Coordinates of C-alpha atoms in Angstrom, one line a residue:
X1 CA 3.2 -0.8 -20.5
X2 CA 4.7 -4.1 -21.6
X3 CA 8.2 -2.8 -20.7
X4 CA 7.1 -1.8 -17.2
X5 CA 5.3 -5.2 -16.7
X6 CA 8.5 -7.1 -17.7
X7 CA 10.6 -5.3 -15.1
X8 CA 8.0 -6.1 -12.4
X9 CA 8.0 -9.8 -13.6
X10 CA 11.6 -10.0 -13.3
X11 CA 12.6 -8.2 -10.0
X12 CA 16.4 -9.2 -10.2
X13 CA 16.6 -7.0 -13.4
X14 CA 16.5 -3.9 -11.3
X15 CA 19.8 -4.8 -9.6
X16 CA 22.7 -2.5 -10.4
X17 CA 25.2 -5.3 -11.2
X18 CA 25.0 -7.4 -14.2
X19 CA 25.0 -10.9 -12.5
X20 CA 22.6 -12.5 -10.2
X21 CA 23.5 -14.9 -7.3
X22 CA 24.1 -17.8 -9.7
X23 CA 26.3 -15.9 -12.0
X24 CA 23.8 -15.3 -14.7
X25 CA 23.9 -12.0 -16.7
X26 CA 20.7 -9.9 -16.0
X27 CA 21.5 -6.7 -17.9
X28 CA 19.0 -5.7 -20.4
X29 CA 21.4 -6.5 -23.2
X30 CA 20.3 -10.1 -23.1
X31 CA 16.6 -9.4 -23.8
X32 CA 15.0 -9.2 -27.2
X33 CA 11.5 -8.1 -28.3
X34 CA 9.6 -10.1 -30.9
X35 CA 6.9 -8.1 -32.6
X36 CA 4.2 -9.1 -35.1
X37 CA 3.0 -12.1 -33.1
X38 CA -0.5 -13.3 -33.6
X39 CA -3.0 -11.8 -31.2
X40 CA -4.5 -14.7 -29.4
X41 CA -7.0 -15.4 -26.7
X42 CA -5.9 -16.6 -23.2
X43 CA -6.6 -20.2 -24.0
X44 CA -4.2 -20.2 -27.1
X45 CA -1.4 -18.3 -25.2
X46 CA 0.3 -21.4 -23.9
X47 CA 0.7 -22.9 -27.3
X48 CA 2.2 -19.7 -28.8
X49 CA 4.6 -19.4 -25.8
X50 CA 5.5 -23.1 -26.2
X51 CA 6.4 -22.3 -29.8
X52 CA 8.5 -19.4 -29.0
X53 CA 10.3 -21.3 -26.3
X54 CA 11.1 -24.1 -28.7
X55 CA 12.2 -21.8 -31.4
X56 CA 14.6 -19.6 -29.2
X57 CA 15.9 -22.4 -27.0
X58 CA 17.6 -23.8 -30.2
X59 CA 19.5 -20.5 -30.6
X60 CA 20.7 -20.1 -26.9
X61 CA 19.8 -20.8 -23.3
X62 CA 16.8 -19.0 -21.9
X63 CA 16.6 -17.7 -18.3
X64 CA 14.5 -20.1 -16.0
X65 CA 13.2 -18.8 -12.9
X66 CA 10.4 -20.7 -11.1
X67 CA 7.3 -20.4 -13.3
X68 CA 9.1 -18.1 -15.7
X69 CA 10.6 -19.9 -18.8
X70 CA 12.5 -17.0 -20.4
X71 CA 9.5 -15.8 -22.6
X72 CA 7.1 -13.2 -21.5
X73 CA 4.1 -12.2 -23.5
X74 CA 2.1 -9.2 -22.3
X75 CA -1.8 -9.4 -22.3
X76 CA -4.4 -6.7 -22.8
X77 CA -6.6 -7.3 -19.9
X78 CA -9.4 -4.9 -21.4
X79 CA -9.6 -7.0 -24.5
X80 CA -8.9 -10.3 -22.9
X81 CA -6.2 -11.1 -25.5
X82 CA -2.4 -10.9 -26.2
X83 CA -0.9 -7.7 -27.3
X84 CA 1.1 -9.1 -30.3
X85 CA 4.5 -9.1 -29.1
X86 CA 6.8 -11.0 -26.5
X87 CA 10.0 -10.5 -24.5
X88 CA 12.6 -13.3 -24.7
X89 CA 15.4 -13.4 -22.2
X90 CA 18.7 -15.2 -22.9
X91 CA 21.4 -16.1 -20.5
X92 CA 24.0 -13.6 -22.1
X93 CA 24.0 -10.8 -24.7
X94 CA 25.7 -12.8 -27.4
X95 CA 22.8 -15.3 -27.6
X96 CA 20.4 -12.3 -27.9
X97 CA 22.4 -10.9 -30.8
X98 CA 22.4 -14.2 -32.4
X99 CA 18.5 -14.5 -32.0
X100 CA 18.0 -11.1 -33.6
X101 CA 20.3 -12.0 -36.6
X102 CA 18.6 -15.5 -37.1
X103 CA 14.8 -14.6 -36.5
X104 CA 14.3 -11.1 -37.6
X105 CA 12.0 -11.5 -40.6
X106 CA 11.0 -15.1 -39.7
X107 CA 7.8 -16.1 -41.3
X108 CA 5.5 -17.7 -38.6
X109 CA 2.7 -18.0 -41.2
X110 CA 1.3 -16.0 -44.2
X111 CA 0.1 -13.3 -42.0
X112 CA 2.8 -12.8 -39.4
X113 CA 6.6 -12.1 -40.1
X114 CA 8.7 -11.6 -36.9
X115 CA 10.2 -8.1 -36.3
X116 CA 12.9 -8.7 -33.7
X117 CA 15.1 -6.1 -31.9
X118 CA 17.2 -5.8 -28.9
X119 CA 15.3 -4.6 -25.7
X120 CA 17.6 -1.4 -25.1
X121 CA 16.9 -0.5 -28.8
X122 CA 13.2 -0.7 -28.1
X123 CA 13.7 1.5 -25.1
X124 CA 15.5 4.1 -27.3
X125 CA 12.6 4.0 -29.8
X126 CA 10.0 4.3 -27.1
X127 CA 12.0 7.4 -25.7
X128 CA 11.5 9.3 -29.0
X129 CA 9.1 12.3 -28.6
X130 CA 5.7 12.1 -30.4
X131 CA 6.2 15.8 -31.4
X132 CA 8.9 16.4 -34.0
X133 CA 11.4 19.1 -33.1
X134 CA 13.1 20.7 -36.1
X135 CA 16.9 20.3 -35.5
X136 CA 19.0 23.4 -35.6
X137 CA 20.3 24.2 -39.1
X138 CA 23.9 23.3 -39.5
X139 CA 26.5 26.0 -39.8
X140 CA 27.5 26.2 -43.4
X141 CA 30.9 27.6 -44.2
X142 CA 31.0 29.3 -47.7
X143 CA 33.7 27.7 -49.6
X144 CA 34.1 30.7 -52.0
X145 CA 34.5 30.3 -55.7
X146 CA 36.4 27.1 -56.2
X147 CA 36.9 28.1 -59.9
X148 CA 38.1 31.6 -59.4
X149 CA 41.2 31.0 -61.3
X150 CA 39.2 30.7 -64.5
X151 CA 38.3 34.5 -64.1
X152 CA 41.9 35.6 -64.4
X153 CA 42.0 38.5 -66.8
X154 CA 45.3 37.2 -68.3
X155 CA 43.8 33.6 -68.9
X156 CA 46.7 32.1 -66.9
X157 CA 46.8 28.5 -65.5
X158 CA 48.2 27.7 -62.0
X159 CA 50.8 25.1 -60.9
X160 CA 52.1 23.8 -57.6
X161 CA 55.8 23.4 -56.6
X162 CA 57.2 21.9 -53.5
X163 CA 60.8 22.4 -52.0
X164 CA 61.8 21.1 -48.6
X165 CA 58.8 21.8 -46.5
X166 CA 57.6 24.7 -48.5
X167 CA 54.6 24.6 -51.0
X168 CA 53.6 27.3 -53.4
X169 CA 51.0 27.7 -56.0
X170 CA 51.9 30.1 -58.8
X171 CA 50.5 31.6 -62.0
X172 CA 52.0 30.2 -65.1
X173 CA 52.9 33.6 -66.6
X174 CA 55.4 33.3 -69.4
X175 CA 55.6 37.1 -70.1
X176 CA 59.3 38.4 -69.7
X177 CA 58.2 41.3 -67.7
X178 CA 56.3 39.3 -65.3
X179 CA 57.3 39.8 -61.7
X180 CA 57.7 37.0 -59.1
X181 CA 55.4 38.6 -56.6
X182 CA 52.7 38.8 -59.3
X183 CA 53.0 35.1 -59.9
X184 CA 52.6 33.8 -56.4
X185 CA 49.0 32.7 -55.4
X186 CA 49.6 30.9 -52.3
X187 CA 52.3 29.7 -49.9
X188 CA 52.3 27.5 -46.9
X189 CA 54.9 25.5 -44.9
X190 CA 54.4 21.8 -44.1
X191 CA 51.2 21.7 -46.2
X192 CA 51.8 18.1 -47.3
X193 CA 53.8 15.1 -46.2
X194 CA 54.6 13.6 -49.7
X195 CA 53.3 15.8 -52.5
X196 CA 50.4 17.6 -54.2
X197 CA 47.9 16.5 -56.9
X198 CA 45.3 18.6 -58.8
X199 CA 41.9 17.3 -59.5
X200 CA 40.7 16.5 -63.0
X201 CA 39.6 20.1 -63.8
X202 CA 41.9 21.8 -61.3
X203 CA 39.0 22.7 -59.0
X204 CA 40.8 21.1 -56.0
X205 CA 44.3 20.5 -55.0
X206 CA 45.1 17.3 -52.9
X207 CA 47.6 17.0 -50.2
X208 CA 48.8 13.7 -48.9
X209 CA 49.3 12.8 -45.2
X210 CA 49.7 9.7 -43.2
X211 CA 46.1 9.5 -42.0
X212 CA 44.8 10.2 -45.5
X213 CA 44.0 13.0 -47.9
X214 CA 42.8 16.6 -47.7
X215 CA 41.1 18.6 -50.4
X216 CA 41.6 22.4 -50.7
X217 CA 40.1 25.0 -53.0
X218 CA 38.4 28.4 -53.0
X219 CA 39.6 31.9 -53.0
X220 CA 42.4 31.2 -50.5
X221 CA 42.7 27.4 -50.8
X222 CA 40.7 26.6 -47.7
X223 CA 40.0 23.1 -46.4
X224 CA 37.2 21.5 -48.4
X225 CA 37.1 17.8 -47.4
X226 CA 39.2 15.2 -45.5
X227 CA 39.3 11.5 -46.5
X228 CA 40.7 9.1 -43.9
X229 CA 42.7 6.5 -45.6
X230 CA 45.9 5.5 -43.7
X231 CA 49.1 5.4 -45.6
X232 CA 47.4 6.4 -48.8
X233 CA 49.7 6.6 -51.8
X234 CA 47.7 7.0 -54.9
X235 CA 44.6 9.2 -55.7
X236 CA 42.6 9.5 -59.0
X237 CA 39.5 11.7 -59.6
X238 CA 36.7 10.8 -61.9
X239 CA 36.4 12.9 -65.1
X240 CA 33.5 15.0 -63.5
X241 CA 35.4 15.3 -60.2
X242 CA 32.4 13.8 -58.3
X243 CA 34.3 10.7 -57.1
X244 CA 37.7 10.0 -55.8
X245 CA 39.6 6.6 -55.7
X246 CA 42.4 6.3 -53.1
X247 CA 44.7 3.4 -52.9
X248 CA 47.4 2.1 -50.6
X249 CA 49.8 -1.1 -50.6
X250 CA 52.2 -2.4 -48.2
X251 CA 55.7 -0.7 -48.0
X252 CA 57.3 -4.3 -47.7
X253 CA 56.1 -7.7 -48.8
X254 CA 55.7 -8.8 -45.0
X255 CA 53.8 -5.8 -44.1
X256 CA 50.1 -6.3 -43.0
X257 CA 47.5 -5.9 -45.7
X258 CA 44.7 -3.3 -45.6
X259 CA 42.1 -5.9 -46.1
X260 CA 38.8 -4.7 -47.8
X261 CA 40.1 -1.0 -47.7
X262 CA 43.2 -1.2 -49.9
X263 CA 41.2 0.8 -52.4
X264 CA 38.4 3.0 -51.5
X265 CA 35.9 5.1 -53.7
X266 CA 34.6 8.3 -52.2
X267 CA 32.0 10.8 -52.9
X268 CA 33.9 14.2 -53.2
X269 CA 30.9 16.4 -52.4
X270 CA 29.8 14.5 -49.2
X271 CA 33.0 12.8 -48.2
X272 CA 31.1 9.6 -47.9
X273 CA 32.9 6.2 -48.4
X274 CA 31.0 4.4 -51.2
X275 CA 32.8 1.2 -51.2
X276 CA 36.2 -0.5 -50.3
X277 CA 38.0 -3.2 -52.3
X278 CA 41.0 -5.6 -51.6
X279 CA 44.3 -5.1 -53.4
X280 CA 44.4 -7.9 -55.8
X281 CA 47.9 -7.2 -57.0
X282 CA 51.2 -7.7 -55.3
X283 CA 51.3 -6.5 -51.7
X284 CA 54.3 -4.2 -52.1
X285 CA 53.7 -2.9 -55.6
X286 CA 51.7 0.0 -56.9
X287 CA 48.5 -0.8 -58.8
X288 CA 45.7 1.0 -60.5
X289 CA 42.7 -1.3 -60.3
X290 CA 40.3 1.2 -61.8
X291 CA 40.1 3.2 -65.0
X292 CA 37.4 5.9 -65.6

């Protein structure tokens, strides 16, 4: 009801363009909603409105139109009191963003702490249906047994080789009568750009690419996960294979640094980025900032 009243109170807000005749931005991006205000009787509304105008006019310019001073506080006519929230309209969205950042959590008194959000975000919240609808279950692709190689009846290990653009994974079989076709486990062209790396326990094999890393495993070395870290040069798994550290550095001293993402720690199971770090060493030299 408050949203509807606000639009009626500001007829120019319904225009399709984002500026009025005076060049003032009138899109909904410049409006904030201030919740958790005191619920007051009509005779105290003017004082509360004055307080809000004083507070928010220090952050940015408020829209002024005739008797409208940039703040609208809906009233509950049945109870003859305010509804406990207000709309504040700034000249532009940047001021509204600053107001949210600076006053969300602002303590008016011991009983009232502001909860401030953008108007368009409030519209999204109000559009959420009251009845919960269970989302469809995601399609889960079976990875297969990522430790199948441990079941080898000859107790052999595996190793990877790369020549030209060919990659192969082979059984390490030292028996003199072992045949080449019996040793080969997997073969693929252009599988990696710079090399392979096994995880700590050999559960996964990592391939390096310009955009980042890919993990492979399972019965036929299917793709397991992707970690986007441009120009990645170094990878190290935690002892339990739960985490992965990827690092990059500049190819030349004058190249642009990667900022807070020169070193990234990832969750292997979810693919989630846990944290990024700066490269504290020389820009164009390898470094290993962490040891498990």
